[in-house]
XYZ file of C-alpha atoms in Angstrom:
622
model
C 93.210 124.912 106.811
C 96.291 122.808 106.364
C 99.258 124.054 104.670
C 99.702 121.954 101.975
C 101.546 121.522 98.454
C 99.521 119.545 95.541
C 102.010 117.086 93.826
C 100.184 117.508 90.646
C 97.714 120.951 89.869
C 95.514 120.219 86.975
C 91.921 119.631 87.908
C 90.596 118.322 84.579
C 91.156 115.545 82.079
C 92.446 117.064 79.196
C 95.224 118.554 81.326
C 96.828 115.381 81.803
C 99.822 114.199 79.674
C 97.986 113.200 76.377
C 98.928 109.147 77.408
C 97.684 109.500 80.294
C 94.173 110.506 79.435
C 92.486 106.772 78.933
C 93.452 105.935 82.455
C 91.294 108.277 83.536
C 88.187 106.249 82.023
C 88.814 103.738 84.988
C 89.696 106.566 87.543
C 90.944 109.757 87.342
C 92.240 109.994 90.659
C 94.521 107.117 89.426
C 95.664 109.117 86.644
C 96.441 112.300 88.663
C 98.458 110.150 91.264
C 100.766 109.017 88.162
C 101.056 111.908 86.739
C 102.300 113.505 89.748
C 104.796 111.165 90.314
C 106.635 112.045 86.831
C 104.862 109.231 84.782
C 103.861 111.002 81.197
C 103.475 107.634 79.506
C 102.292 103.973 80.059
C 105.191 102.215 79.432
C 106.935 103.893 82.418
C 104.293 101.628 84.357
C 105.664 98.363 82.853
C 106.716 95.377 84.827
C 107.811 92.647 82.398
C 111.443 91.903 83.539
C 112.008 92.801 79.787
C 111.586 96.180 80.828
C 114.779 95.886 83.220
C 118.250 97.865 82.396
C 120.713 95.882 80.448
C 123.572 94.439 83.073
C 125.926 95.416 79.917
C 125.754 98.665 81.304
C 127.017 98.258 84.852
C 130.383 99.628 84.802
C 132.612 96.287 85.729
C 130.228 93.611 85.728
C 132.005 92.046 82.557
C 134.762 90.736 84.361
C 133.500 90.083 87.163
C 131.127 87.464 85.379
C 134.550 86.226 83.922
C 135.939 85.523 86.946
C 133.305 84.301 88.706
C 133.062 81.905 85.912
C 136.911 80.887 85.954
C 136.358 80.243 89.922
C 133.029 77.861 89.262
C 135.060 75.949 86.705
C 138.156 75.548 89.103
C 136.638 75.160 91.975
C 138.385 78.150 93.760
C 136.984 78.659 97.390
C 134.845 81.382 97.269
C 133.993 84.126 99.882
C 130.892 86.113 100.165
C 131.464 89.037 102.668
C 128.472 91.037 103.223
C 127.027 93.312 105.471
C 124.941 93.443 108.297
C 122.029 95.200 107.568
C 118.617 93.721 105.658
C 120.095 94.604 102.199
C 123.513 93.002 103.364
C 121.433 89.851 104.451
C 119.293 89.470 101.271
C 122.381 90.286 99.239
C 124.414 87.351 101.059
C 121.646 84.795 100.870
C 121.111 85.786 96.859
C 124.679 85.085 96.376
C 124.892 82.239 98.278
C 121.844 80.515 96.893
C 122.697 81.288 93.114
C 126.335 80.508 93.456
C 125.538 77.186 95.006
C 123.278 75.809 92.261
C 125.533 76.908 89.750
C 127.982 74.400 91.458
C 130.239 77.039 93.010
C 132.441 76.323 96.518
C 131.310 78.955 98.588
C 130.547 80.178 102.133
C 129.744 83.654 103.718
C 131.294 85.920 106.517
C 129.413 88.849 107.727
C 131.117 91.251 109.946
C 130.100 91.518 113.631
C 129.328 95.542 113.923
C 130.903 95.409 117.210
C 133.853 93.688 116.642
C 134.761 94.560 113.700
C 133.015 97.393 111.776
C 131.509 98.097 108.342
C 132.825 97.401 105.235
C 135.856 95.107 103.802
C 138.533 95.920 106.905
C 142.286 94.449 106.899
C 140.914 92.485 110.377
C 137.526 91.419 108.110
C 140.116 90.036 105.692
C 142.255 88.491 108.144
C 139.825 86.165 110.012
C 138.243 85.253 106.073
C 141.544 84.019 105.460
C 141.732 82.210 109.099
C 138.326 80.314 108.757
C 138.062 79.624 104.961
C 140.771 80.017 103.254
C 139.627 81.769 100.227
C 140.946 82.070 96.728
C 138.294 84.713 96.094
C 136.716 87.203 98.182
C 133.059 89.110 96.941
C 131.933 91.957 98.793
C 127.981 92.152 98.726
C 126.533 95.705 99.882
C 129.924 97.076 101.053
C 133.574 97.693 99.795
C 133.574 100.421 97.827
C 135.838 102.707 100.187
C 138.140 99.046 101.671
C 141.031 100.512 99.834
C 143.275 99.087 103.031
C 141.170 95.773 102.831
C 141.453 94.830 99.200
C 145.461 95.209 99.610
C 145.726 93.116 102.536
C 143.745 90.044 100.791
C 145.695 90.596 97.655
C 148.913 90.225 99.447
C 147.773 86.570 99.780
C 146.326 86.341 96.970
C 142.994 86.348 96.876
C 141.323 87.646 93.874
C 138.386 90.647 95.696
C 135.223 91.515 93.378
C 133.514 94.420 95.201
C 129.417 94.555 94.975
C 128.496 97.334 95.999
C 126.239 100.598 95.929
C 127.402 103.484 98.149
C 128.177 106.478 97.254
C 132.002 107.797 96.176
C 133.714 110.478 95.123
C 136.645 108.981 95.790
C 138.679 106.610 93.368
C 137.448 103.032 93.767
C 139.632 100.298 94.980
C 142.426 97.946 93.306
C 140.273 95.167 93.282
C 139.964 93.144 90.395
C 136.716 93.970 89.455
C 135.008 96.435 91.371
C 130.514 96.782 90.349
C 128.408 99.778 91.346
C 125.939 101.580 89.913
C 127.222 104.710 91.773
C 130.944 104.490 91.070
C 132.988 106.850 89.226
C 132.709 106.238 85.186
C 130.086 103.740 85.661
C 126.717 105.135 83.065
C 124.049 102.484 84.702
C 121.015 104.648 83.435
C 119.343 103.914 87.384
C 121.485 104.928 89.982
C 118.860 103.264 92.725
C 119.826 100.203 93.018
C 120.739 98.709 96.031
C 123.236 96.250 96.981
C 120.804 92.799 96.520
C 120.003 94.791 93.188
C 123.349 94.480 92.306
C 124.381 91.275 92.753
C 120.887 90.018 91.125
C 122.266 91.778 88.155
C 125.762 90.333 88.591
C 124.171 86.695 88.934
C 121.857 87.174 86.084
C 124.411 88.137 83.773
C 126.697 85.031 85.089
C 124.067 82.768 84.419
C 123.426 83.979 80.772
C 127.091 83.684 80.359
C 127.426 79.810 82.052
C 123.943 78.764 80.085
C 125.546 80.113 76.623
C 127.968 77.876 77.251
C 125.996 74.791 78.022
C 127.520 74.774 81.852
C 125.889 74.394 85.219
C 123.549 77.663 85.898
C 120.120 79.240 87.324
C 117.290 81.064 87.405
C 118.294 84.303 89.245
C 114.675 85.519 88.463
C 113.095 82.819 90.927
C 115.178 84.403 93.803
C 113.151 87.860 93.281
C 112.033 87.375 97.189
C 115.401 88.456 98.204
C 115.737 91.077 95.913
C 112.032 92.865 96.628
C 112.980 92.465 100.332
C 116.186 94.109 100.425
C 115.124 97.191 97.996
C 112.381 97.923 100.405
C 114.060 97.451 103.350
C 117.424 99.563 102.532
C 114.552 102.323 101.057
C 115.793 101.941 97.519
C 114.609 105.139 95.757
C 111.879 102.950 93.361
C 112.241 103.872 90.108
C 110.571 102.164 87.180
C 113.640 99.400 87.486
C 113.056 99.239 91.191
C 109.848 98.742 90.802
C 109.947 96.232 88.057
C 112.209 93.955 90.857
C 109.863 94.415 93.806
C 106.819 93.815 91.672
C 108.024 90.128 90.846
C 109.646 89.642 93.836
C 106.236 90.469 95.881
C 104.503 88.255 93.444
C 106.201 85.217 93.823
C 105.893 85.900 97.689
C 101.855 86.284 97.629
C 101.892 82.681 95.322
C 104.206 81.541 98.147
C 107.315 80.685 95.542
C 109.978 82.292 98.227
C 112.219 80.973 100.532
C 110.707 79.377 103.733
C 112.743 82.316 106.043
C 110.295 84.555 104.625
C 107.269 82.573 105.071
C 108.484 82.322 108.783
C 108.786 85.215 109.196
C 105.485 86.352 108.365
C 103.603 83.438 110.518
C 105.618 84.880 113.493
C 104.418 88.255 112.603
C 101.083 86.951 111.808
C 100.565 88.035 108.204
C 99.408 86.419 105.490
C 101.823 86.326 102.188
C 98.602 86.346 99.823
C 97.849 89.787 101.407
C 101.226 91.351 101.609
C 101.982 94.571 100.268
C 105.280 96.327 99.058
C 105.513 98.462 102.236
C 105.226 95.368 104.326
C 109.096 94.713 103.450
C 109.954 97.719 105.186
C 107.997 97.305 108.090
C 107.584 93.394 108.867
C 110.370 91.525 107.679
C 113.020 94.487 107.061
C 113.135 95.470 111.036
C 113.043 91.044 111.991
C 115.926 90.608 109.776
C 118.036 94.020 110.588
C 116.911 92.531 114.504
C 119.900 90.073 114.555
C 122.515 92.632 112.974
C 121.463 95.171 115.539
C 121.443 92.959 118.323
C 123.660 89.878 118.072
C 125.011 88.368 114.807
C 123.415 89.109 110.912
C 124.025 84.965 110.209
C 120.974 84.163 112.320
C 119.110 86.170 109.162
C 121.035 84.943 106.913
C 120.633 81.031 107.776
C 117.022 82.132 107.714
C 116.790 82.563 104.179
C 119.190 80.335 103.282
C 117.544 77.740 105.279
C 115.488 74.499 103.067
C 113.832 73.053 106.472
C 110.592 74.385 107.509
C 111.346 73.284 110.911
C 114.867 75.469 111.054
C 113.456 78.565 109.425
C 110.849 78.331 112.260
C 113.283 78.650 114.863
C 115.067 80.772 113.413
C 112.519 83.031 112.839
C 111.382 83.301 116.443
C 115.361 83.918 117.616
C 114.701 87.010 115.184
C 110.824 87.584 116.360
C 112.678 87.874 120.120
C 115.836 89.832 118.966
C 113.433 92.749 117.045
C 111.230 92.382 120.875
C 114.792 93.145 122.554
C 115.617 95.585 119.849
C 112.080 97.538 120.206
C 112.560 97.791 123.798
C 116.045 98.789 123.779
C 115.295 101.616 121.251
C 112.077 102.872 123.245
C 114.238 103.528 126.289
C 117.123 105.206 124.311
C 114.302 107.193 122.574
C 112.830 108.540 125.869
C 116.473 109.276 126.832
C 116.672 111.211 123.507
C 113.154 113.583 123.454
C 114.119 114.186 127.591
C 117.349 115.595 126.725
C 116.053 117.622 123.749
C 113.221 118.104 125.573
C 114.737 119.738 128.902
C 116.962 121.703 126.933
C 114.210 123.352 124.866
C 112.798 124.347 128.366
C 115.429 125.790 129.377
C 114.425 129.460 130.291
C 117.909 130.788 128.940
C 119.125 128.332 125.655
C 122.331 131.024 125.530
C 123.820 130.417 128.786
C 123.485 126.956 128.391
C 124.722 126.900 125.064
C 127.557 128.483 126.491
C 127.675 126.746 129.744
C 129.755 123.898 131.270
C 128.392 120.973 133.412
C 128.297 123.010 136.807
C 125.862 125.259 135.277
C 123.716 122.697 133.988
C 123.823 120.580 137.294
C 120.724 121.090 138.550
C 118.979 119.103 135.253
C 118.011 115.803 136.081
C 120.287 112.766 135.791
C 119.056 112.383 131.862
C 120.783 115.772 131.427
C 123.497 114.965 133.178
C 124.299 112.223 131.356
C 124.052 113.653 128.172
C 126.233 117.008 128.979
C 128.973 116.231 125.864
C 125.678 116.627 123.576
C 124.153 119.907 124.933
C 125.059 122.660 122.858
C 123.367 121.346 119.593
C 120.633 119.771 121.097
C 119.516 123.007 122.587
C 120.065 125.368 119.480
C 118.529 122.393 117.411
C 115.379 122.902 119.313
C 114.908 126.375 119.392
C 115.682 126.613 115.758
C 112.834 124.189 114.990
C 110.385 126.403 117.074
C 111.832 129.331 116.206
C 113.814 130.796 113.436
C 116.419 129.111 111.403
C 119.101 131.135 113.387
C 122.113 128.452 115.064
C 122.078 124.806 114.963
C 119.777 123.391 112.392
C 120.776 119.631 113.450
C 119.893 117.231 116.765
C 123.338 115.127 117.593
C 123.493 113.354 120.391
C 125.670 110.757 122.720
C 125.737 109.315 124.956
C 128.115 106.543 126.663
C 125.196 103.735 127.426
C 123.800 103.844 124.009
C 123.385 100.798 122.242
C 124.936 101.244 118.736
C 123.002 98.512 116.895
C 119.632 100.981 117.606
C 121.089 104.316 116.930
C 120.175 104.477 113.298
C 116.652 103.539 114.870
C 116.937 106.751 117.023
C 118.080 109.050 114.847
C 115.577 108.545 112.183
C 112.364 108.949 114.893
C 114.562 112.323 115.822
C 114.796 113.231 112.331
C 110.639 112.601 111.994
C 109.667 114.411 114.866
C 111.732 117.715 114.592
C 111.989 117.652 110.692
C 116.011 118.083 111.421
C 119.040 115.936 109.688
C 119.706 114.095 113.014
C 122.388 112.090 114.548
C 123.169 109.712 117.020
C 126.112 108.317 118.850
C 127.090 105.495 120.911
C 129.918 104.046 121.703
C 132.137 101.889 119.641
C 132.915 99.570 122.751
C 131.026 99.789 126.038
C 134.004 98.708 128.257
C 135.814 101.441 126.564
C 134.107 105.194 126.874
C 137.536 107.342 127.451
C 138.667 110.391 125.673
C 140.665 108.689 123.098
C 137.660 105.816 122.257
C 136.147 105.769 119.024
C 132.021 106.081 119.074
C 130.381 105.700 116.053
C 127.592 107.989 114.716
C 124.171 106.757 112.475
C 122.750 109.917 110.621
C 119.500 110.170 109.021
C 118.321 113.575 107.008
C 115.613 115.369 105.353
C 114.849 116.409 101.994
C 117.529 118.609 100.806
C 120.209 117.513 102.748
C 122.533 114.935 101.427
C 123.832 113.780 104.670
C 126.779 112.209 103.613
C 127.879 114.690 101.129
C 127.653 116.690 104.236
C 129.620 114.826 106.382
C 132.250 114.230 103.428
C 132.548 118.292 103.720
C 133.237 118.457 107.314
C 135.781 115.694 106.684
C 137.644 117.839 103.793
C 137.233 121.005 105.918
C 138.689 118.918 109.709
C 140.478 116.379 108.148
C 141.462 114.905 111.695
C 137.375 114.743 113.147
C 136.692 111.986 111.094
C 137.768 108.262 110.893
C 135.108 106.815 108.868
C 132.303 107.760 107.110
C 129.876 106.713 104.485
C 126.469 106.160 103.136
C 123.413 107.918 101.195
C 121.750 110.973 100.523
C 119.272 110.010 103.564
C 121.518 107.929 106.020
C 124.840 107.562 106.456
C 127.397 106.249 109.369
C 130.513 107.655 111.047
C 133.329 107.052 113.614
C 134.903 109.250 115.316
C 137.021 109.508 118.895
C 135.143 111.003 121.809
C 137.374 113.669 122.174
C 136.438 114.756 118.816
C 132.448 115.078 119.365
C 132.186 118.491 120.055
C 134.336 119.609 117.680
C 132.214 117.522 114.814
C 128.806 118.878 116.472
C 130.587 122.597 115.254
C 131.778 121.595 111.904
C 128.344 119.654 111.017
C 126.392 122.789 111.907
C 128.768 125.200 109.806
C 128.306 123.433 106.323
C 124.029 123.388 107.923
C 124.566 127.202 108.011
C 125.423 127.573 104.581
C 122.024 125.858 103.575
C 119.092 128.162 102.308
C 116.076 128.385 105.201
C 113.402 126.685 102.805
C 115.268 123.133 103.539
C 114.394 123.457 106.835
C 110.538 124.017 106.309
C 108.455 120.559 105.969
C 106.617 120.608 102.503
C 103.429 118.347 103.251
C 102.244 116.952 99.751
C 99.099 115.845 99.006
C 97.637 114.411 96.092
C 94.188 116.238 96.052
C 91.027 115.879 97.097
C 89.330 112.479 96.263
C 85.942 112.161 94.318
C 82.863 110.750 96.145
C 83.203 107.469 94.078
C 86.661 106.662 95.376
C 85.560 106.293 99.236
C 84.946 102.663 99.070
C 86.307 99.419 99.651
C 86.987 98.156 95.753
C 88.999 101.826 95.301
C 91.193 101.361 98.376
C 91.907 97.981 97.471
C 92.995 98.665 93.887
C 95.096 101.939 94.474
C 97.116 99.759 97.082
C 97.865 96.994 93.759
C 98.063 99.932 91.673
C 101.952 100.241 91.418
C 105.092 99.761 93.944
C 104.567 102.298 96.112
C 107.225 103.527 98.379
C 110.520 105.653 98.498
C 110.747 108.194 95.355
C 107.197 106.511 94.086
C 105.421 107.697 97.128
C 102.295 106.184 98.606
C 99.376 108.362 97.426
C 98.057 110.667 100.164
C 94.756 112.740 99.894
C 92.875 116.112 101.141
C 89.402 117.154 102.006
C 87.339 118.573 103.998
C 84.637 116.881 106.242
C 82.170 117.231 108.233
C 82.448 115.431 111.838
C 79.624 113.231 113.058
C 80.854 111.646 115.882
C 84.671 111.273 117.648
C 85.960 109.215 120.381
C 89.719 109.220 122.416
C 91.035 106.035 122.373
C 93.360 104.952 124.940
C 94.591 108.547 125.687
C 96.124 108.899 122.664
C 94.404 108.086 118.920
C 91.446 110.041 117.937
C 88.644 108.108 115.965
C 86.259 110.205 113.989
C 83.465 109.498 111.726
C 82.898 111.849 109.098
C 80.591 112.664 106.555
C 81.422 113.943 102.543
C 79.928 115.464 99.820
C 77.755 113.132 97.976
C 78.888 110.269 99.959
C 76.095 108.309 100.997
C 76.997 106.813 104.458
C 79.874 107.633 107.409
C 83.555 107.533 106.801
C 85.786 105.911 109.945
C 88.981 107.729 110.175
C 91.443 107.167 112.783
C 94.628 109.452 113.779
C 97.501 107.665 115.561
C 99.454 108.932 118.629
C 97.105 112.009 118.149
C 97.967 115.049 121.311
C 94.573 115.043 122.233
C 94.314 118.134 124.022
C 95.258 120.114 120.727
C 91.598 118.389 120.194
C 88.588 121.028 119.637
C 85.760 119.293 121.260
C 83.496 121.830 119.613
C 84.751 120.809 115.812
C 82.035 120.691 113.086
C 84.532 120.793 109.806
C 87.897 119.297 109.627
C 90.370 119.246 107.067
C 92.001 116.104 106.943
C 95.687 114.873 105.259
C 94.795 110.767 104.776
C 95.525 108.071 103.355
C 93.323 105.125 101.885
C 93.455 102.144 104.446
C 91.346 98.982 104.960
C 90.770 97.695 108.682
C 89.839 94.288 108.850
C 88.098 93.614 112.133
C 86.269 90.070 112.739
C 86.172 88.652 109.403
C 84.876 92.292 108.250
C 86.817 94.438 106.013
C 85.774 98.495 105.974
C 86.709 101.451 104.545
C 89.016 103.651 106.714
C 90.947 107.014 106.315
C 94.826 107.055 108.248
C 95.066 110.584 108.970
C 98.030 112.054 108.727
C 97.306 115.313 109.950
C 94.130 117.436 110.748
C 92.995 121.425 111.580
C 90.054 122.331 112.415
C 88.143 124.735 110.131
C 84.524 125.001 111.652
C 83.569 124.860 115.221
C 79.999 124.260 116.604
């Protein structure tokens, strides 16, 4: 049997939260999902925009409403300088688009990640001032640690407002008015939102203040699109205020009321908007938009959704349809590169002496190896201590001097999947320049219990020379630091890993239960998927049982298809399981117990009930 651990344990009705209870009239299965998610009450599931958080709250957003409304009225030039990820993108088009209509003079700069780096930077600044000539400058998704930025526009003074939602523990910047959720003093009840979600609450309460006053303004509401799309995609934690955004924003997308980037982008992936579904945001449009940040420049995504031509957000949407086809193939050969290395070094008969070793010793790996020698000593003792004990490394970090940076963050979060260990990955800063004294630049991506950037913040107290830059999330986070310095980091990462109790390191599989005969069908499936916003810190339900296998096939070498039977279900269940190992397959299996999730497959017109399995054991053999 699986080893599994139930989000919620009650097995009757009466055990639920006393609210609760009348769900289960329509299903209880529904019931038990929300109350194992932390919901105790109805209203909790609300999704009038009524139900949002005040903007009062946000720590800052007073004046910067104030002087964004001075700059309207003047007609100061404004600057929008975002970032260049998905949430930087929908952030930057929300501003853009709202500003405009309120009559604003504005324009946008986004920062080319290879030329210039992340965040508000003095050379960011400097080429603002060069093309535009701004009076104001308003960081969307970034800023919160430009301390050297925000001085070097206000020594020509330019007013800065900082939008942001990174973490700190540092103190925030001079700027004028500095808004995040996360920022030291600020009492925002939700601490999820991202960086769109900020600036939608900065716009709304902007427009409240310009409509009081009988001047030009908006509906921020109707540009919910962006907003849904960047929460997703940046894997905003959805709370009930999270949710409330996505929910409207995914509505107005499914009645097509969106901007016509979106709608392009979804004929070039070949879904229909009247059948999309929160998670879609994450996986369609997020990794199309983050395409042109990761590849080239984020203002091809941008000028998609700022874009009022159909014809232009068509061609702009294919230039991001082939970036994300250049990104995917870029990031499948620097993920072969990656499982080789860690790989060959967890075949190594002796992970000691090559722990210990230097390059002559490891010469006879292949070229793979070879290349990767400055990453060997974690990536070995990461790999045994995922087979093994918890003893040494409990980390993958890796470099390597032909990795593409835009894909790293790619890399490191299949790494982090696979081995169920926080995981980095390096490339260089600058291709042309991979000496001892160049800067490369890390993307890390963790697991459940380990706040990776409070983690990297402690090797940066502890070394305070290893590190140039760093911020980020509990989940991701980025870095820089020289070349020189990788090995060195690699140590210092794994000490403050040491410290950590063994239980992070062990994978908790939740499930939600087992489901009752009544809920394998098509009208179930369909309304547990409408059911709420399902997705990062609301998680997607996922179910248990055991079956009894009819029939199985092997698909293409590598998905197993099964068709099962259930307890007082009247006819077969399809189940499929994805890049399955198939010779960990038991040909002889009569019983299986399965970890799936609800799915739909549409094939020829025909819709049918199918199970995603997540993962299977075998409990009965013929």
């Amino acid at each position: 049997m699986l080893n599994l651990t139930p989000r919620y344990t009650s097995t009757r009705v009466d055990e639920l939260p006393a609210a609760l209870q009348p769900f289960a009239a329509q299903s209880f299965t529904l019931a038990r999902l929300y109350a194992g998610r932390g919901i105790t009450a109805p209203d909790e599931l609300e999704t009038s925009l009524s139900g949002l958080l005040p903007a009062e709250a946000l720590h800052g957003v007073t004046e910067a409403v104030r002087l964004l409304d001075v700059a309207i009225d003047e007609r100061q030039r404004i600057l929008i300088v975002g970032d260049f990820d998905c949430d930087g993108a929908t952030s930057t088009a929300l501003m853009m688009r709202a500003l405009t209509k309120m009559g604003a003079v504005v324009d946008f700069l986004v920062p080319d990640r290879f030329k210039y780096g992340y965040g508000l930077t003095p050379e960011i600044v400097e080429l603002g001032i060069e093309t535009f000539q701004p009076d104001m400058i308003v960081t969307v998704d970034n800023g919160i640690s430009s301390h050297e930025g925000v001085a070097r526009a206000q020594a020509d003074g330019i007013t800065v407002i900082i939008t942001d939602h990174h973490l700190t523990t540092k103190e925030t910047p001079p700027a004028e008015a500095v808004v995040n959720p996360n920022q030291l003093g600020c009492d925002f009840a939700s601490k999820a939102l991202v960086g769109v979600g900020v600036a939608f609450y900065v716009l709304g309460r902007l427009a409240k203040l310009r409509r009081e006053a009988g001047k030009s303004t908006v509906q921020v509401s109707q540009y919910l699109d962006l907003v849904a799309l960047g929460t997703i995609a940046d894997v905003g934690v959805l709370d009930k205020n999270n949710r409330i955004l996505v929910h409207h924003g995914l509505s107005a997308i499914r009645q097509g009321r969106c901007c016509m980037g979106i709608l392009a982008l979804l004929e070039q992936a070949g879904r229909d908007p009247k059948q999309l579904h929160a998670q879609d945001f994450g996986f369609v449009l997020g990794p199309r938009i983050n395409a042109a940040g990761r590849m080239d420049n984020m203002r091809i995504g941008i000028e998609c959704l700022l874009t009022e031509d159909w014809s232009t957000a068509q061609r702009l949407a294919q230039e991001l349809e082939q970036l994300n086809r250049t990104r995917r193939h870029v990031e499948g050969e620097m993920r072969a590169q990656a499982d080789s290395i860690v790989q060959a070094l967890a075949n190594e008969d002796n992970s000691d002496e090559s722990v210990s070793g230097d390059s002559d010793n490891n010469a006879s790996n292949d070229d793979i190896i070879t290349q990767a020698l400055i990453t060997q000593n974690v990536a070995t003792q990461a790999v045994s201590t995922s087979k093994a004990s918890n003893a040494g490394a409990r980390s993958i970090i890796l470099y390597q001097d032909d990795w593409h940076q835009g894909v790293i963050g790619i890399v490191a979060g299949r790494l982090k999947e696979s081995h169920y260990l926080p995981s980095i990955v390096f490339a260089p800063a600058d291709t042309e320049q991979t000496d001892e004294d160049s800067a490369i630049k890390g993307s890390a991506r963790s697991i459940a219990g380990v706040h990776i950037r409070d983690a990297i913040e402690q090797v940066a107290e502890r070394y305070p020379d290893l590190i140039s830059h760093f911020g980020g999330h509990a989940m991701a986070a980025g870095l820089t630091l020289k070349r020189r310095n990788f090995e060195a980091f690699v140590t210092a990462f794994n000490e403050v890993m040491a410290q950590m109790d063994d239980e992070v390191f062990a994978e908790q599989k939740f499930t939600d239960g087992p489901l009752q005969a009544s809920d394998f069908s098509l009208w179930f499936a369909e309304h547990l998927a409408d059911a709420s916003i399902w997705g990062h810190g609301f998680a997607p339900p996922i179910f248990d049982g055991v079956f009894e296998v009819l029939s199985f096939k092997i698909l293409k070498d590598k998905h197993l298809k099964l068709s099962l039977r259930y307890p007082d279900v009247q006819y077969p269940i399809e189940a499929i399981f994805f890049n399955f190992d198939n010779e960990a397959w038991d040909y002889r299996a009569k019983q299986v117990h399965l970890l799936f999730q609800l799915d739909i497959n549409e094939w020829n017109g025909k819709q049918s009930l199918q199970l995603m399995v997540k993962d299977l054991a075998v409990v009965e053999q013929g």
